[in-house]
Every structure is written in structure tokens, then in C-alpha cells.
């Protein structure tokens, strides 16, 4: 089925996006592309710097083989254009006239300096939704500061919560801050689009990575309301309530780890008794664990000694089984326990396979197929799809410049020689 036929039934199939982002905003354009928009990725004639970020397909260090580029730029067509040159600026304006959205991640003021800022482009297309994704937003004392992922996680407050309680904070292994900013940017873009459909008026959507990270701290506010103390990093433990005693949440087992927590109060007593029954069946229950009156266990008053004693007994059960054995046992006993899945576990997950989550995407330039994570949502009438791989450098120059803008072959050659496209 052709791409046009594929897009016809998608939510954004009649809309076009000009994507001038770097790795800070790739995901925003991809989300719009997943929903069916015709996303045109615009990169410099030398290629987007993100193409040089590894890892690479079969470890071949090549700008056409970056797996990061593949992951965040599928469902996009690609052209080259130097928007700092006068001819490039005029070409961009021609593209803006035909576009519904423009997304970018340049430093604040950069596009204004080129005469391509929001106020300039709205003179070209008053319906245009212009979305900016930057470290700290378009204004404020930090607006001109650089902000890689680690800075975003730190100044957004999330880094304070990750790591062991007695050691400096640690970052999540893979960059996260700009992914959240890109997701917020996609939401903001679509809300501005809803307004544009109603009024015919475009808007500027200004997304700050720092603000996106702050909004992740969903637990901090209710934790303060409940305990009167700030939520702090506690490693693989759950911060104790009342006595401050730490409770394990991640437990080692024979082939990895599982997630399980002991809670108090009458509502959780049936679960705790079910765990004790499981320990009894395995010959691991003693008088201490069988004599606990779980209906009266109050997490606000329990001390470290109680948690350590309970954990010691449960640990013996977990260490004697695999993740899958424990997961199946938890289902049989009615317990809330979950395996800590590895990447291999995810690929083999019967649930993800049943929903068709993993998708084989053709890469003709590699004579290969690569397995990708699938759509972020199943939408019954307007499907969210992976339609094609990320573009090669300048792959759609002829289609866009020749067929759509009507440039003659010699004009395209001249522009290429001048380094414009």
C-alpha cells in the first residue's frame, strides 16, 4: 500500500509539518508523523549533526546508519536546506506557505536574527503553528543557557530523587529530559492546532525542557502533604512513612529482579497473608512471620527492625525462583509482584507480541529489516502507524524542490553548487 493510501485514514493525514529540530525535538515531529502528518525533516546540506550520534547499525560509524536517527526520524521525508543563506530563507518561506506546523529547537532568538522568527513567518502563513523546544524556554534569566539532558534532569529536580540515599545522585542511563519536552511539545502543538481549526489563527508554542522535567515530579507534592517531609532519593527502596524506615521495592531473584512491596493496613492484609501462605507452602515461614496480625500493621509506626525481619524471609523465597516462576506464583496467590523485564524479555513478551507492538521496518538502503517499537496508541478509526524508515540525506530534494516547488533541474544544480540545498 502506498504512503498516501496509508496516511489517508490517519488523524493528521491532511497536514504538513516542517521539522527543523535537532535531537532535542526529533520525537515531537515523529509523534506528529505517527499520527499521519506529512513531516518534512529539514537538515543542512552537510547532514544533521544527530546522524553522528551512536550507536550505529552493525557498529558502522556512518551518518546514514545512526540508530538514534533511525529511531526518532521515521515517518519523515527529508530535504537539505541551509536557512542561513538568503536563497535558503526564501525557499523556507515558500515551504511555510504550504505548511501547517513548523517545529524547531534553535537557541532563542536565532530564527529572529535570520528574519525567520514566529512574527516573520506568521506574515507568510497566519495559520502556522510554530513550536519551539529549548532548554529553558524563550524568556527568563536562563533562556540563553545551554542545557544538555543531564542539566535538564538536574535543574528540573528529578536528579535529586535518583540514586542511593547515602551517595551522590545518578542519572537515568539514557537521555530522558528532551523526550518529555518533545512529548509536551506535540501536545501543545495539537492544542494550538485545535484552536487554529476553530479560528484560523496560528500560535507560537514555547516548550521548556526544564519545565517538562519539573512536571515529572508527580509524587513530590502528595508526599509532602502526607508526611510533612520532602521526598528524597532512596535507591531501590521505598521511602518509609512515619518512622522513616526504608522498605525494599526491588528484590533480587535467580535470574534478575522483581518488584514487590509490603504495605500495611487492613486493605493490604489479604495480600500480606497470601504471601505468608506462599512462604508456608515453600517451607520458609517461621513463627515470627506467621504470628503477625496484618490487620493491625501500621506503616506509620513500624521500625527498621520489623521491615528487615520481614524482608529477610521474603528474600529467601525470591532468591530460590526465576522472574517468571515468581510472576506466575504471584498470579496464583493473588499478589502484586512484577518481573523486572530486560530488553530480551520485552522482545519475548507475549502481551506485546499479542498486540503487535514490535514492527519490522524495511531499510532498502541496507537490504535489511530492523525491529522497531510500534505505535504509542491503538486508535480505532485513525490508526497510528510506522509507515517508512527515516530519510537519507537529501532523499526527497527532487520530490519537494522539483515536483512541488517547480524548480528546474539546472536551478537545483545551481543551488546545490552554492551549498543552499
mmCIF file of C-alpha atoms in Angstrom:
data_model
loop_
_atom_site.group_PDB
_atom_site.id
_atom_site.type_symbol
_atom_site.label_atom_id
_atom_site.label_comp_id
_atom_site.label_asym_id
_atom_site.label_seq_id
_atom_site.Cartn_x
_atom_site.Cartn_y
_atom_site.Cartn_z
ATOM 1 C CA UNK A 1 0.000 0.000 0.000
ATOM 2 C CA UNK A 2 1.370 3.449 -0.878
ATOM 3 C CA UNK A 3 2.188 6.011 1.780
ATOM 4 C CA UNK A 4 -0.641 8.227 0.526
ATOM 5 C CA UNK A 5 -3.101 5.367 0.947
ATOM 6 C CA UNK A 6 -1.676 4.574 4.378
ATOM 7 C CA UNK A 7 -1.993 8.181 5.529
ATOM 8 C CA UNK A 8 -5.499 8.713 4.189
ATOM 9 C CA UNK A 9 -7.209 7.352 7.292
ATOM 10 C CA UNK A 10 -4.886 8.902 9.841
ATOM 11 C CA UNK A 11 -5.818 11.810 12.121
ATOM 12 C CA UNK A 12 -3.305 14.320 10.685
ATOM 13 C CA UNK A 13 -3.199 12.992 7.124
ATOM 14 C CA UNK A 14 -4.100 16.341 5.550
ATOM 15 C CA UNK A 15 -1.460 18.352 7.397
ATOM 16 C CA UNK A 16 2.213 19.116 6.805
ATOM 17 C CA UNK A 17 4.993 19.662 9.354
ATOM 18 C CA UNK A 18 8.346 21.342 8.711
ATOM 19 C CA UNK A 19 10.771 19.787 11.198
ATOM 20 C CA UNK A 20 13.905 21.876 11.872
ATOM 21 C CA UNK A 21 14.722 20.260 15.221
ATOM 22 C CA UNK A 22 17.920 18.591 16.361
ATOM 23 C CA UNK A 23 17.946 15.694 18.822
ATOM 24 C CA UNK A 24 16.192 17.914 21.379
ATOM 25 C CA UNK A 25 12.997 17.815 19.343
ATOM 26 C CA UNK A 26 13.135 14.827 16.983
ATOM 27 C CA UNK A 27 10.428 12.975 18.910
ATOM 28 C CA UNK A 28 7.873 15.793 18.530
ATOM 29 C CA UNK A 29 7.956 15.534 14.736
ATOM 30 C CA UNK A 30 7.893 11.766 14.864
ATOM 31 C CA UNK A 31 4.752 11.763 17.022
ATOM 32 C CA UNK A 32 3.003 14.024 14.502
ATOM 33 C CA UNK A 33 4.230 11.709 11.728
ATOM 34 C CA UNK A 34 2.928 8.657 13.606
ATOM 35 C CA UNK A 35 -0.484 10.364 13.540
ATOM 36 C CA UNK A 36 -0.267 10.718 9.772
ATOM 37 C CA UNK A 37 1.167 14.187 9.188
ATOM 38 C CA UNK A 38 3.467 14.699 6.209
ATOM 39 C CA UNK A 39 6.629 15.593 8.131
ATOM 40 C CA UNK A 40 9.469 17.165 6.123
ATOM 41 C CA UNK A 41 12.744 16.915 8.059
ATOM 42 C CA UNK A 42 14.940 19.843 7.048
ATOM 43 C CA UNK A 43 18.660 19.438 7.651
ATOM 44 C CA UNK A 44 21.775 21.247 6.489
ATOM 45 C CA UNK A 45 23.407 20.123 3.208
ATOM 46 C CA UNK A 46 26.147 18.543 5.339
ATOM 47 C CA UNK A 47 23.585 16.397 7.135
ATOM 48 C CA UNK A 48 22.008 16.734 10.573
ATOM 49 C CA UNK A 49 24.617 16.509 13.389
ATOM 50 C CA UNK A 50 22.337 13.958 15.078
ATOM 51 C CA UNK A 51 23.290 11.491 12.369
ATOM 52 C CA UNK A 52 26.700 11.226 14.027
ATOM 53 C CA UNK A 53 25.285 10.071 17.360
ATOM 54 C CA UNK A 54 25.680 6.355 18.007
ATOM 55 C CA UNK A 55 25.081 3.537 18.380
ATOM 56 C CA UNK A 56 25.255 2.628 14.692
ATOM 57 C CA UNK A 57 23.819 -0.180 12.590
ATOM 58 C CA UNK A 58 26.260 -3.110 12.921
ATOM 59 C CA UNK A 59 28.703 -0.685 14.599
ATOM 60 C CA UNK A 60 29.422 1.036 11.254
ATOM 61 C CA UNK A 61 30.191 4.683 12.090
ATOM 62 C CA UNK A 62 28.286 6.286 9.212
ATOM 63 C CA UNK A 63 25.841 9.255 9.193
ATOM 64 C CA UNK A 64 23.376 7.114 7.237
ATOM 65 C CA UNK A 65 23.465 4.340 9.865
ATOM 66 C CA UNK A 66 22.805 6.075 13.191
ATOM 67 C CA UNK A 67 20.276 4.053 15.180
ATOM 68 C CA UNK A 68 19.312 7.204 17.115
ATOM 69 C CA UNK A 69 18.491 8.884 13.793
ATOM 70 C CA UNK A 70 16.515 5.829 12.708
ATOM 71 C CA UNK A 71 14.569 5.689 15.988
ATOM 72 C CA UNK A 72 13.397 9.302 16.096
ATOM 73 C CA UNK A 73 13.037 10.237 12.436
ATOM 74 C CA UNK A 74 10.923 7.551 10.826
ATOM 75 C CA UNK A 75 7.655 8.673 9.229
ATOM 76 C CA UNK A 76 9.517 11.762 7.949
ATOM 77 C CA UNK A 77 10.636 12.727 4.460
ATOM 78 C CA UNK A 78 13.934 14.564 4.259
ATOM 79 C CA UNK A 79 15.389 17.543 2.379
ATOM 80 C CA UNK A 80 18.564 19.575 2.742
ATOM 81 C CA UNK A 81 18.457 23.366 3.084
ATOM 82 C CA UNK A 82 20.792 25.996 4.513
ATOM 83 C CA UNK A 83 18.406 28.512 6.039
ATOM 84 C CA UNK A 84 21.259 30.918 6.891
ATOM 85 C CA UNK A 85 21.725 31.761 3.191
ATOM 86 C CA UNK A 86 19.408 34.285 1.524
ATOM 87 C CA UNK A 87 18.218 31.805 -1.086
ATOM 88 C CA UNK A 88 17.596 29.246 1.674
ATOM 89 C CA UNK A 89 15.466 31.713 3.636
ATOM 90 C CA UNK A 90 13.269 32.361 0.613
ATOM 91 C CA UNK A 91 12.864 28.636 -0.024
ATOM 92 C CA UNK A 92 11.876 28.079 3.598
ATOM 93 C CA UNK A 93 9.204 30.774 3.300
ATOM 94 C CA UNK A 94 7.833 29.021 0.210
ATOM 95 C CA UNK A 95 7.635 25.821 2.215
ATOM 96 C CA UNK A 96 5.978 27.638 5.134
ATOM 97 C CA UNK A 97 3.173 28.802 2.834
ATOM 98 C CA UNK A 98 2.292 25.138 2.242
ATOM 99 C CA UNK A 99 2.780 24.004 5.855
ATOM 100 C CA UNK A 100 0.548 23.795 8.922
ATOM 101 C CA UNK A 101 3.246 23.334 11.572
ATOM 102 C CA UNK A 102 6.903 24.326 11.994
ATOM 103 C CA UNK A 103 8.851 22.790 14.879
ATOM 104 C CA UNK A 104 12.392 23.830 15.799
ATOM 105 C CA UNK A 105 14.941 23.658 18.610
ATOM 106 C CA UNK A 106 17.284 26.547 17.835
ATOM 107 C CA UNK A 107 18.546 28.814 20.646
ATOM 108 C CA UNK A 108 16.035 31.580 21.458
ATOM 109 C CA UNK A 109 16.387 34.476 19.037
ATOM 110 C CA UNK A 110 18.326 32.543 16.387
ATOM 111 C CA UNK A 111 15.475 32.416 13.875
ATOM 112 C CA UNK A 112 14.506 36.019 14.681
ATOM 113 C CA UNK A 113 18.056 37.002 13.721
ATOM 114 C CA UNK A 114 17.578 35.344 10.331
ATOM 115 C CA UNK A 115 14.234 37.037 9.773
ATOM 116 C CA UNK A 116 12.525 33.648 10.182
ATOM 117 C CA UNK A 117 11.076 34.013 13.697
ATOM 118 C CA UNK A 118 7.427 33.433 14.544
ATOM 119 C CA UNK A 119 6.446 37.053 13.885
ATOM 120 C CA UNK A 120 8.167 36.905 10.465
ATOM 121 C CA UNK A 121 6.675 33.578 9.421
ATOM 122 C CA UNK A 122 3.145 34.437 10.521
ATOM 123 C CA UNK A 123 3.268 37.190 7.884
ATOM 124 C CA UNK A 124 3.780 34.389 5.373
ATOM 125 C CA UNK A 125 1.188 32.000 6.828
ATOM 126 C CA UNK A 126 -1.115 33.311 9.562
ATOM 127 C CA UNK A 127 -2.395 29.810 10.347
ATOM 128 C CA UNK A 128 1.089 28.428 11.051
ATOM 129 C CA UNK A 129 1.673 26.690 14.389
ATOM 130 C CA UNK A 130 5.303 27.432 15.325
ATOM 131 C CA UNK A 131 6.647 25.207 18.126
ATOM 132 C CA UNK A 132 9.989 25.881 19.856
ATOM 133 C CA UNK A 133 11.721 23.293 22.076
ATOM 134 C CA UNK A 134 14.616 24.722 24.120
ATOM 135 C CA UNK A 135 16.383 24.035 27.439
ATOM 136 C CA UNK A 136 14.696 26.831 29.428
ATOM 137 C CA UNK A 137 12.129 28.473 27.164
ATOM 138 C CA UNK A 138 12.063 31.696 25.148
ATOM 139 C CA UNK A 139 12.359 34.080 28.098
ATOM 140 C CA UNK A 140 13.632 34.332 31.659
ATOM 141 C CA UNK A 141 17.198 34.680 33.011
ATOM 142 C CA UNK A 142 18.246 31.209 31.772
ATOM 143 C CA UNK A 143 16.873 31.496 28.215
ATOM 144 C CA UNK A 144 20.339 31.699 26.600
ATOM 145 C CA UNK A 145 21.938 28.936 28.690
ATOM 146 C CA UNK A 146 22.962 25.657 27.123
ATOM 147 C CA UNK A 147 21.095 22.668 28.504
ATOM 148 C CA UNK A 148 22.009 19.058 27.687
ATOM 149 C CA UNK A 149 19.943 16.231 29.125
ATOM 150 C CA UNK A 150 21.830 15.964 32.430
ATOM 151 C CA UNK A 151 21.339 19.686 33.097
ATOM 152 C CA UNK A 152 17.638 19.313 32.424
ATOM 153 C CA UNK A 153 17.291 16.403 34.823
ATOM 154 C CA UNK A 154 19.277 18.288 37.486
ATOM 155 C CA UNK A 155 17.645 21.722 37.233
ATOM 156 C CA UNK A 156 14.234 20.107 36.839
ATOM 157 C CA UNK A 157 14.663 18.427 40.239
ATOM 158 C CA UNK A 158 14.431 14.823 39.052
ATOM 159 C CA UNK A 159 18.139 14.059 39.601
ATOM 160 C CA UNK A 160 17.676 14.814 43.317
ATOM 161 C CA UNK A 161 15.446 11.733 43.561
ATOM 162 C CA UNK A 162 17.554 9.172 41.672
ATOM 163 C CA UNK A 163 20.331 7.139 43.324
ATOM 164 C CA UNK A 164 21.185 5.777 46.731
ATOM 165 C CA UNK A 165 20.362 7.808 49.823
ATOM 166 C CA UNK A 166 23.978 7.907 51.061
ATOM 167 C CA UNK A 167 25.616 8.671 47.708
ATOM 168 C CA UNK A 168 25.509 11.492 45.111
ATOM 169 C CA UNK A 169 22.559 11.394 42.705
ATOM 170 C CA UNK A 170 22.843 9.458 39.456
ATOM 171 C CA UNK A 171 21.209 9.996 36.071
ATOM 172 C CA UNK A 172 18.949 7.557 34.250
ATOM 173 C CA UNK A 173 21.155 5.616 31.812
ATOM 174 C CA UNK A 174 19.645 7.066 28.602
ATOM 175 C CA UNK A 175 18.700 10.728 27.941
ATOM 176 C CA UNK A 176 15.151 11.466 29.045
ATOM 177 C CA UNK A 177 14.630 15.211 29.505
ATOM 178 C CA UNK A 178 14.161 16.170 25.851
ATOM 179 C CA UNK A 179 11.921 13.187 25.196
ATOM 180 C CA UNK A 180 9.500 14.563 27.778
ATOM 181 C CA UNK A 181 9.875 18.063 26.312
ATOM 182 C CA UNK A 182 9.173 16.695 22.829
ATOM 183 C CA UNK A 183 6.066 14.905 24.048
ATOM 184 C CA UNK A 184 4.827 18.085 25.736
ATOM 185 C CA UNK A 185 5.611 19.953 22.512
ATOM 186 C CA UNK A 186 3.488 17.526 20.491
ATOM 187 C CA UNK A 187 0.582 18.007 22.914
ATOM 188 C CA UNK A 188 0.959 21.794 22.860
ATOM 189 C CA UNK A 189 1.190 21.781 19.070
ATOM 190 C CA UNK A 190 -2.024 19.806 18.716
ATOM 191 C CA UNK A 191 -3.856 22.041 21.204
ATOM 192 C CA UNK A 192 -2.768 25.109 19.210
ATOM 193 C CA UNK A 193 -3.894 23.312 16.055
ATOM 194 C CA UNK A 194 -7.350 22.748 17.593
ATOM 195 C CA UNK A 195 -7.534 26.498 18.173
ATOM 196 C CA UNK A 196 -6.369 27.210 14.614
ATOM 197 C CA UNK A 197 -9.059 24.939 13.157
ATOM 198 C CA UNK A 198 -11.686 26.918 15.112
ATOM 199 C CA UNK A 199 -10.353 30.420 14.481
ATOM 200 C CA UNK A 200 -7.958 30.297 11.535
ATOM 201 C CA UNK A 201 -5.236 31.771 13.771
ATOM 202 C CA UNK A 202 -1.851 30.200 14.361
ATOM 203 C CA UNK A 203 0.153 30.406 17.593
ATOM 204 C CA UNK A 204 3.673 30.118 18.971
ATOM 205 C CA UNK A 205 4.134 27.111 21.298
ATOM 206 C CA UNK A 206 7.095 27.636 23.665
ATOM 207 C CA UNK A 207 8.275 24.447 25.454
ATOM 208 C CA UNK A 208 10.953 24.438 28.162
ATOM 209 C CA UNK A 209 12.797 21.183 28.879
ATOM 210 C CA UNK A 210 13.271 22.244 32.500
ATOM 211 C CA UNK A 211 9.531 22.727 32.975
ATOM 212 C CA UNK A 212 8.789 19.353 31.378
ATOM 213 C CA UNK A 213 11.098 17.651 33.896
ATOM 214 C CA UNK A 214 9.585 19.529 36.853
ATOM 215 C CA UNK A 215 6.175 18.234 35.798
ATOM 216 C CA UNK A 216 7.511 14.676 36.203
ATOM 217 C CA UNK A 217 7.751 15.136 39.972
ATOM 218 C CA UNK A 218 4.179 13.998 40.454
ATOM 219 C CA UNK A 219 4.907 12.218 43.760
ATOM 220 C CA UNK A 220 6.666 15.109 45.479
ATOM 221 C CA UNK A 221 3.596 17.221 46.257
ATOM 222 C CA UNK A 222 1.327 14.494 47.712
ATOM 223 C CA UNK A 223 4.327 13.065 49.626
ATOM 224 C CA UNK A 224 4.753 16.394 51.368
ATOM 225 C CA UNK A 225 1.054 16.610 52.095
ATOM 226 C CA UNK A 226 1.090 13.086 53.581
ATOM 227 C CA UNK A 227 4.325 13.106 55.562
ATOM 228 C CA UNK A 228 5.355 16.740 56.006
ATOM 229 C CA UNK A 229 8.811 15.884 54.619
ATOM 230 C CA UNK A 230 10.479 16.207 51.231
ATOM 231 C CA UNK A 231 10.682 13.130 49.014
ATOM 232 C CA UNK A 232 14.338 12.050 48.745
ATOM 233 C CA UNK A 233 16.283 9.510 46.700
ATOM 234 C CA UNK A 234 16.220 6.060 48.287
ATOM 235 C CA UNK A 235 17.797 3.783 45.673
ATOM 236 C CA UNK A 236 15.826 0.577 45.199
ATOM 237 C CA UNK A 237 13.822 1.211 48.373
ATOM 238 C CA UNK A 238 10.509 2.908 49.062
ATOM 239 C CA UNK A 239 10.872 5.859 51.372
ATOM 240 C CA UNK A 240 9.412 4.875 54.711
ATOM 241 C CA UNK A 241 6.441 6.755 56.058
ATOM 242 C CA UNK A 242 6.260 7.725 59.727
ATOM 243 C CA UNK A 243 9.348 6.034 61.193
ATOM 244 C CA UNK A 244 11.388 6.740 58.063
ATOM 245 C CA UNK A 245 12.380 3.071 57.737
ATOM 246 C CA UNK A 246 13.185 2.062 54.151
ATOM 247 C CA UNK A 247 11.255 -0.763 52.517
ATOM 248 C CA UNK A 248 12.621 -2.860 49.628
ATOM 249 C CA UNK A 249 10.803 -2.490 46.327
ATOM 250 C CA UNK A 250 13.294 -4.205 44.010
ATOM 251 C CA UNK A 251 14.315 -7.691 45.050
ATOM 252 C CA UNK A 252 16.975 -9.981 43.504
ATOM 253 C CA UNK A 253 15.874 -13.396 42.250
ATOM 254 C CA UNK A 254 17.586 -16.265 40.416
ATOM 255 C CA UNK A 255 17.751 -14.565 37.006
ATOM 256 C CA UNK A 256 17.309 -10.849 37.670
ATOM 257 C CA UNK A 257 14.941 -8.940 39.889
ATOM 258 C CA UNK A 258 11.274 -8.486 40.701
ATOM 259 C CA UNK A 259 9.264 -5.573 42.060
ATOM 260 C CA UNK A 260 7.265 -6.184 45.219
ATOM 261 C CA UNK A 261 6.313 -4.094 48.257
ATOM 262 C CA UNK A 262 4.869 -4.842 51.685
ATOM 263 C CA UNK A 263 2.099 -2.425 52.654
ATOM 264 C CA UNK A 264 0.226 -2.085 55.939
ATOM 265 C CA UNK A 265 -3.355 -1.526 56.985
ATOM 266 C CA UNK A 266 -6.490 -3.677 56.700
ATOM 267 C CA UNK A 267 -6.799 -3.098 52.949
ATOM 268 C CA UNK A 268 -3.438 -4.777 52.305
ATOM 269 C CA UNK A 269 -3.766 -7.500 54.973
ATOM 270 C CA UNK A 270 -5.171 -10.104 52.493
ATOM 271 C CA UNK A 271 -2.104 -9.653 50.264
ATOM 272 C CA UNK A 272 0.296 -9.986 53.184
ATOM 273 C CA UNK A 273 -1.477 -13.124 54.410
ATOM 274 C CA UNK A 274 -1.266 -14.554 50.882
ATOM 275 C CA UNK A 275 2.498 -14.004 50.929
ATOM 276 C CA UNK A 276 2.753 -15.772 54.291
ATOM 277 C CA UNK A 277 0.750 -18.687 52.877
ATOM 278 C CA UNK A 278 3.182 -18.882 49.917
ATOM 279 C CA UNK A 279 6.127 -18.900 52.357
ATOM 280 C CA UNK A 280 4.448 -21.715 54.294
ATOM 281 C CA UNK A 281 3.993 -23.765 51.107
ATOM 282 C CA UNK A 282 7.698 -23.324 50.356
ATOM 283 C CA UNK A 283 8.706 -24.262 53.904
ATOM 284 C CA UNK A 284 10.086 -20.763 54.539
ATOM 285 C CA UNK A 285 7.611 -19.485 57.147
ATOM 286 C CA UNK A 286 8.564 -19.360 60.813
ATOM 287 C CA UNK A 287 6.774 -18.317 63.984
ATOM 288 C CA UNK A 288 7.679 -14.643 63.515
ATOM 289 C CA UNK A 289 6.066 -14.264 60.107
ATOM 290 C CA UNK A 290 3.037 -16.452 60.854
ATOM 291 C CA UNK A 291 2.254 -14.635 64.110
ATOM 292 C CA UNK A 292 1.970 -11.136 62.587
ATOM 293 C CA UNK A 293 -1.528 -9.657 62.847
ATOM 294 C CA UNK A 294 -1.557 -7.972 59.421
ATOM 295 C CA UNK A 295 -4.877 -6.209 60.109
ATOM 296 C CA UNK A 296 -3.133 -4.060 62.761
ATOM 297 C CA UNK A 297 0.145 -3.425 60.916
ATOM 298 C CA UNK A 298 0.562 0.364 60.705
ATOM 299 C CA UNK A 299 3.239 1.590 58.280
ATOM 300 C CA UNK A 300 3.380 4.909 60.186
ATOM 301 C CA UNK A 301 4.830 3.257 63.297
ATOM 302 C CA UNK A 302 6.844 0.260 62.070
ATOM 303 C CA UNK A 303 10.599 0.461 62.540
ATOM 304 C CA UNK A 304 13.594 -0.755 60.548
ATOM 305 C CA UNK A 305 13.833 -3.962 62.605
ATOM 306 C CA UNK A 306 10.372 -5.095 61.532
ATOM 307 C CA UNK A 307 10.989 -4.351 57.839
ATOM 308 C CA UNK A 308 14.374 -6.122 57.926
ATOM 309 C CA UNK A 309 12.900 -9.204 59.571
ATOM 310 C CA UNK A 310 10.037 -9.469 57.063
ATOM 311 C CA UNK A 311 12.359 -8.768 54.126
ATOM 312 C CA UNK A 312 14.819 -11.469 55.225
ATOM 313 C CA UNK A 313 12.136 -14.127 54.958
ATOM 314 C CA UNK A 314 10.638 -12.920 51.676
ATOM 315 C CA UNK A 315 14.127 -12.624 50.141
ATOM 316 C CA UNK A 316 14.712 -16.365 50.628
ATOM 317 C CA UNK A 317 11.598 -17.100 48.569
ATOM 318 C CA UNK A 318 12.580 -14.726 45.761
ATOM 319 C CA UNK A 319 16.189 -15.932 45.571
ATOM 320 C CA UNK A 320 15.026 -19.524 45.048
ATOM 321 C CA UNK A 321 12.965 -18.773 41.903
ATOM 322 C CA UNK A 322 13.231 -17.135 38.477
ATOM 323 C CA UNK A 323 11.347 -13.999 37.466
ATOM 324 C CA UNK A 324 8.792 -15.980 35.523
ATOM 325 C CA UNK A 325 8.278 -18.508 38.325
ATOM 326 C CA UNK A 326 7.670 -15.676 40.770
ATOM 327 C CA UNK A 327 5.333 -13.859 38.360
ATOM 328 C CA UNK A 328 3.255 -16.994 37.808
ATOM 329 C CA UNK A 329 3.289 -17.700 41.548
ATOM 330 C CA UNK A 330 2.138 -14.161 42.291
ATOM 331 C CA UNK A 331 -0.786 -14.553 39.885
ATOM 332 C CA UNK A 332 -1.736 -17.850 41.543
ATOM 333 C CA UNK A 333 -1.566 -16.303 45.040
ATOM 334 C CA UNK A 334 -3.197 -13.008 44.085
ATOM 335 C CA UNK A 335 -0.141 -10.858 44.827
ATOM 336 C CA UNK A 336 1.081 -7.620 43.265
ATOM 337 C CA UNK A 337 4.532 -8.703 42.056
ATOM 338 C CA UNK A 338 6.111 -7.904 38.712
ATOM 339 C CA UNK A 339 9.254 -9.123 36.925
ATOM 340 C CA UNK A 340 11.949 -6.562 36.118
ATOM 341 C CA UNK A 341 11.975 -7.130 32.348
ATOM 342 C CA UNK A 342 15.201 -6.920 30.338
ATOM 343 C CA UNK A 343 15.204 -5.918 26.635
ATOM 344 C CA UNK A 344 15.211 -9.624 25.733
ATOM 345 C CA UNK A 345 12.196 -10.124 27.999
ATOM 346 C CA UNK A 346 10.358 -7.284 26.234
ATOM 347 C CA UNK A 347 11.002 -8.768 22.798
ATOM 348 C CA UNK A 348 9.638 -12.107 24.005
ATOM 349 C CA UNK A 349 6.698 -10.616 25.950
ATOM 350 C CA UNK A 350 3.514 -12.465 24.969
ATOM 351 C CA UNK A 351 1.467 -9.361 25.795
ATOM 352 C CA UNK A 352 3.465 -7.086 23.468
ATOM 353 C CA UNK A 353 3.510 -9.756 20.760
ATOM 354 C CA UNK A 354 -0.238 -10.232 21.063
ATOM 355 C CA UNK A 355 -0.814 -6.517 20.468
ATOM 356 C CA UNK A 356 1.558 -6.440 17.507
ATOM 357 C CA UNK A 357 3.804 -3.939 19.253
ATOM 358 C CA UNK A 358 7.064 -4.883 17.515
ATOM 359 C CA UNK A 359 7.186 -3.842 13.861
ATOM 360 C CA UNK A 360 9.605 -4.933 11.131
ATOM 361 C CA UNK A 361 10.586 -1.827 9.120
ATOM 362 C CA UNK A 362 12.135 -2.143 5.674
ATOM 363 C CA UNK A 363 15.523 -0.477 5.131
ATOM 364 C CA UNK A 364 16.135 -0.876 1.369
ATOM 365 C CA UNK A 365 19.405 1.059 1.600
ATOM 366 C CA UNK A 366 20.696 -1.618 3.987
ATOM 367 C CA UNK A 367 18.950 -4.551 2.268
ATOM 368 C CA UNK A 368 17.629 -5.375 5.707
ATOM 369 C CA UNK A 369 14.697 -5.093 8.102
ATOM 370 C CA UNK A 370 15.006 -3.650 11.611
ATOM 371 C CA UNK A 371 12.649 -4.322 14.510
ATOM 372 C CA UNK A 372 11.132 -1.125 15.924
ATOM 373 C CA UNK A 373 8.864 -0.445 18.922
ATOM 374 C CA UNK A 374 5.412 0.176 17.486
ATOM 375 C CA UNK A 375 2.794 2.885 17.879
ATOM 376 C CA UNK A 376 2.194 4.690 21.168
ATOM 377 C CA UNK A 377 -1.584 4.164 20.905
ATOM 378 C CA UNK A 378 -4.109 1.981 19.130
ATOM 379 C CA UNK A 379 -6.632 4.383 17.615
ATOM 380 C CA UNK A 380 -9.591 2.501 16.213
ATOM 381 C CA UNK A 381 -10.562 4.634 13.197
ATOM 382 C CA UNK A 382 -7.482 6.807 12.597
ATOM 383 C CA UNK A 383 -4.538 4.442 13.140
ATOM 384 C CA UNK A 384 -1.143 5.423 14.468
ATOM 385 C CA UNK A 385 1.452 3.717 12.253
ATOM 386 C CA UNK A 386 5.092 3.324 11.310
ATOM 387 C CA UNK A 387 4.881 3.905 7.542
ATOM 388 C CA UNK A 388 8.523 4.115 6.471
ATOM 389 C CA UNK A 389 12.085 4.475 7.749
ATOM 390 C CA UNK A 390 13.994 7.701 8.465
ATOM 391 C CA UNK A 391 15.203 9.599 5.369
ATOM 392 C CA UNK A 392 18.698 9.521 3.922
ATOM 393 C CA UNK A 393 20.441 12.899 3.453
ATOM 394 C CA UNK A 394 18.531 14.916 0.834
ATOM 395 C CA UNK A 395 16.473 11.878 -0.174
ATOM 396 C CA UNK A 396 13.396 13.900 -1.126
ATOM 397 C CA UNK A 397 15.054 17.010 -2.590
ATOM 398 C CA UNK A 398 13.871 16.205 -6.100
ATOM 399 C CA UNK A 399 10.304 15.488 -4.987
ATOM 400 C CA UNK A 400 9.932 18.627 -2.873
ATOM 401 C CA UNK A 401 12.011 21.109 -4.854
ATOM 402 C CA UNK A 402 11.340 19.747 -8.337
ATOM 403 C CA UNK A 403 7.809 18.390 -8.297
ATOM 404 C CA UNK A 404 6.258 20.605 -5.576
ATOM 405 C CA UNK A 405 8.101 23.932 -5.886
ATOM 406 C CA UNK A 406 8.646 23.581 -9.628
ATOM 407 C CA UNK A 407 12.407 24.145 -9.624
ATOM 408 C CA UNK A 408 14.047 23.161 -12.882
ATOM 409 C CA UNK A 409 16.976 20.705 -12.833
ATOM 410 C CA UNK A 410 19.561 23.406 -13.597
ATOM 411 C CA UNK A 411 18.174 25.563 -10.775
ATOM 412 C CA UNK A 412 18.553 22.699 -8.319
ATOM 413 C CA UNK A 413 22.082 22.078 -9.550
ATOM 414 C CA UNK A 414 22.974 25.758 -9.076
ATOM 415 C CA UNK A 415 21.537 25.761 -5.545
ATOM 416 C CA UNK A 416 23.461 22.607 -4.727
ATOM 417 C CA UNK A 417 26.695 24.112 -6.057
ATOM 418 C CA UNK A 418 26.079 27.199 -3.884
ATOM 419 C CA UNK A 419 25.571 24.994 -0.816
ATOM 420 C CA UNK A 420 21.933 26.063 -0.376
ATOM 421 C CA UNK A 421 20.397 22.608 -0.784
#
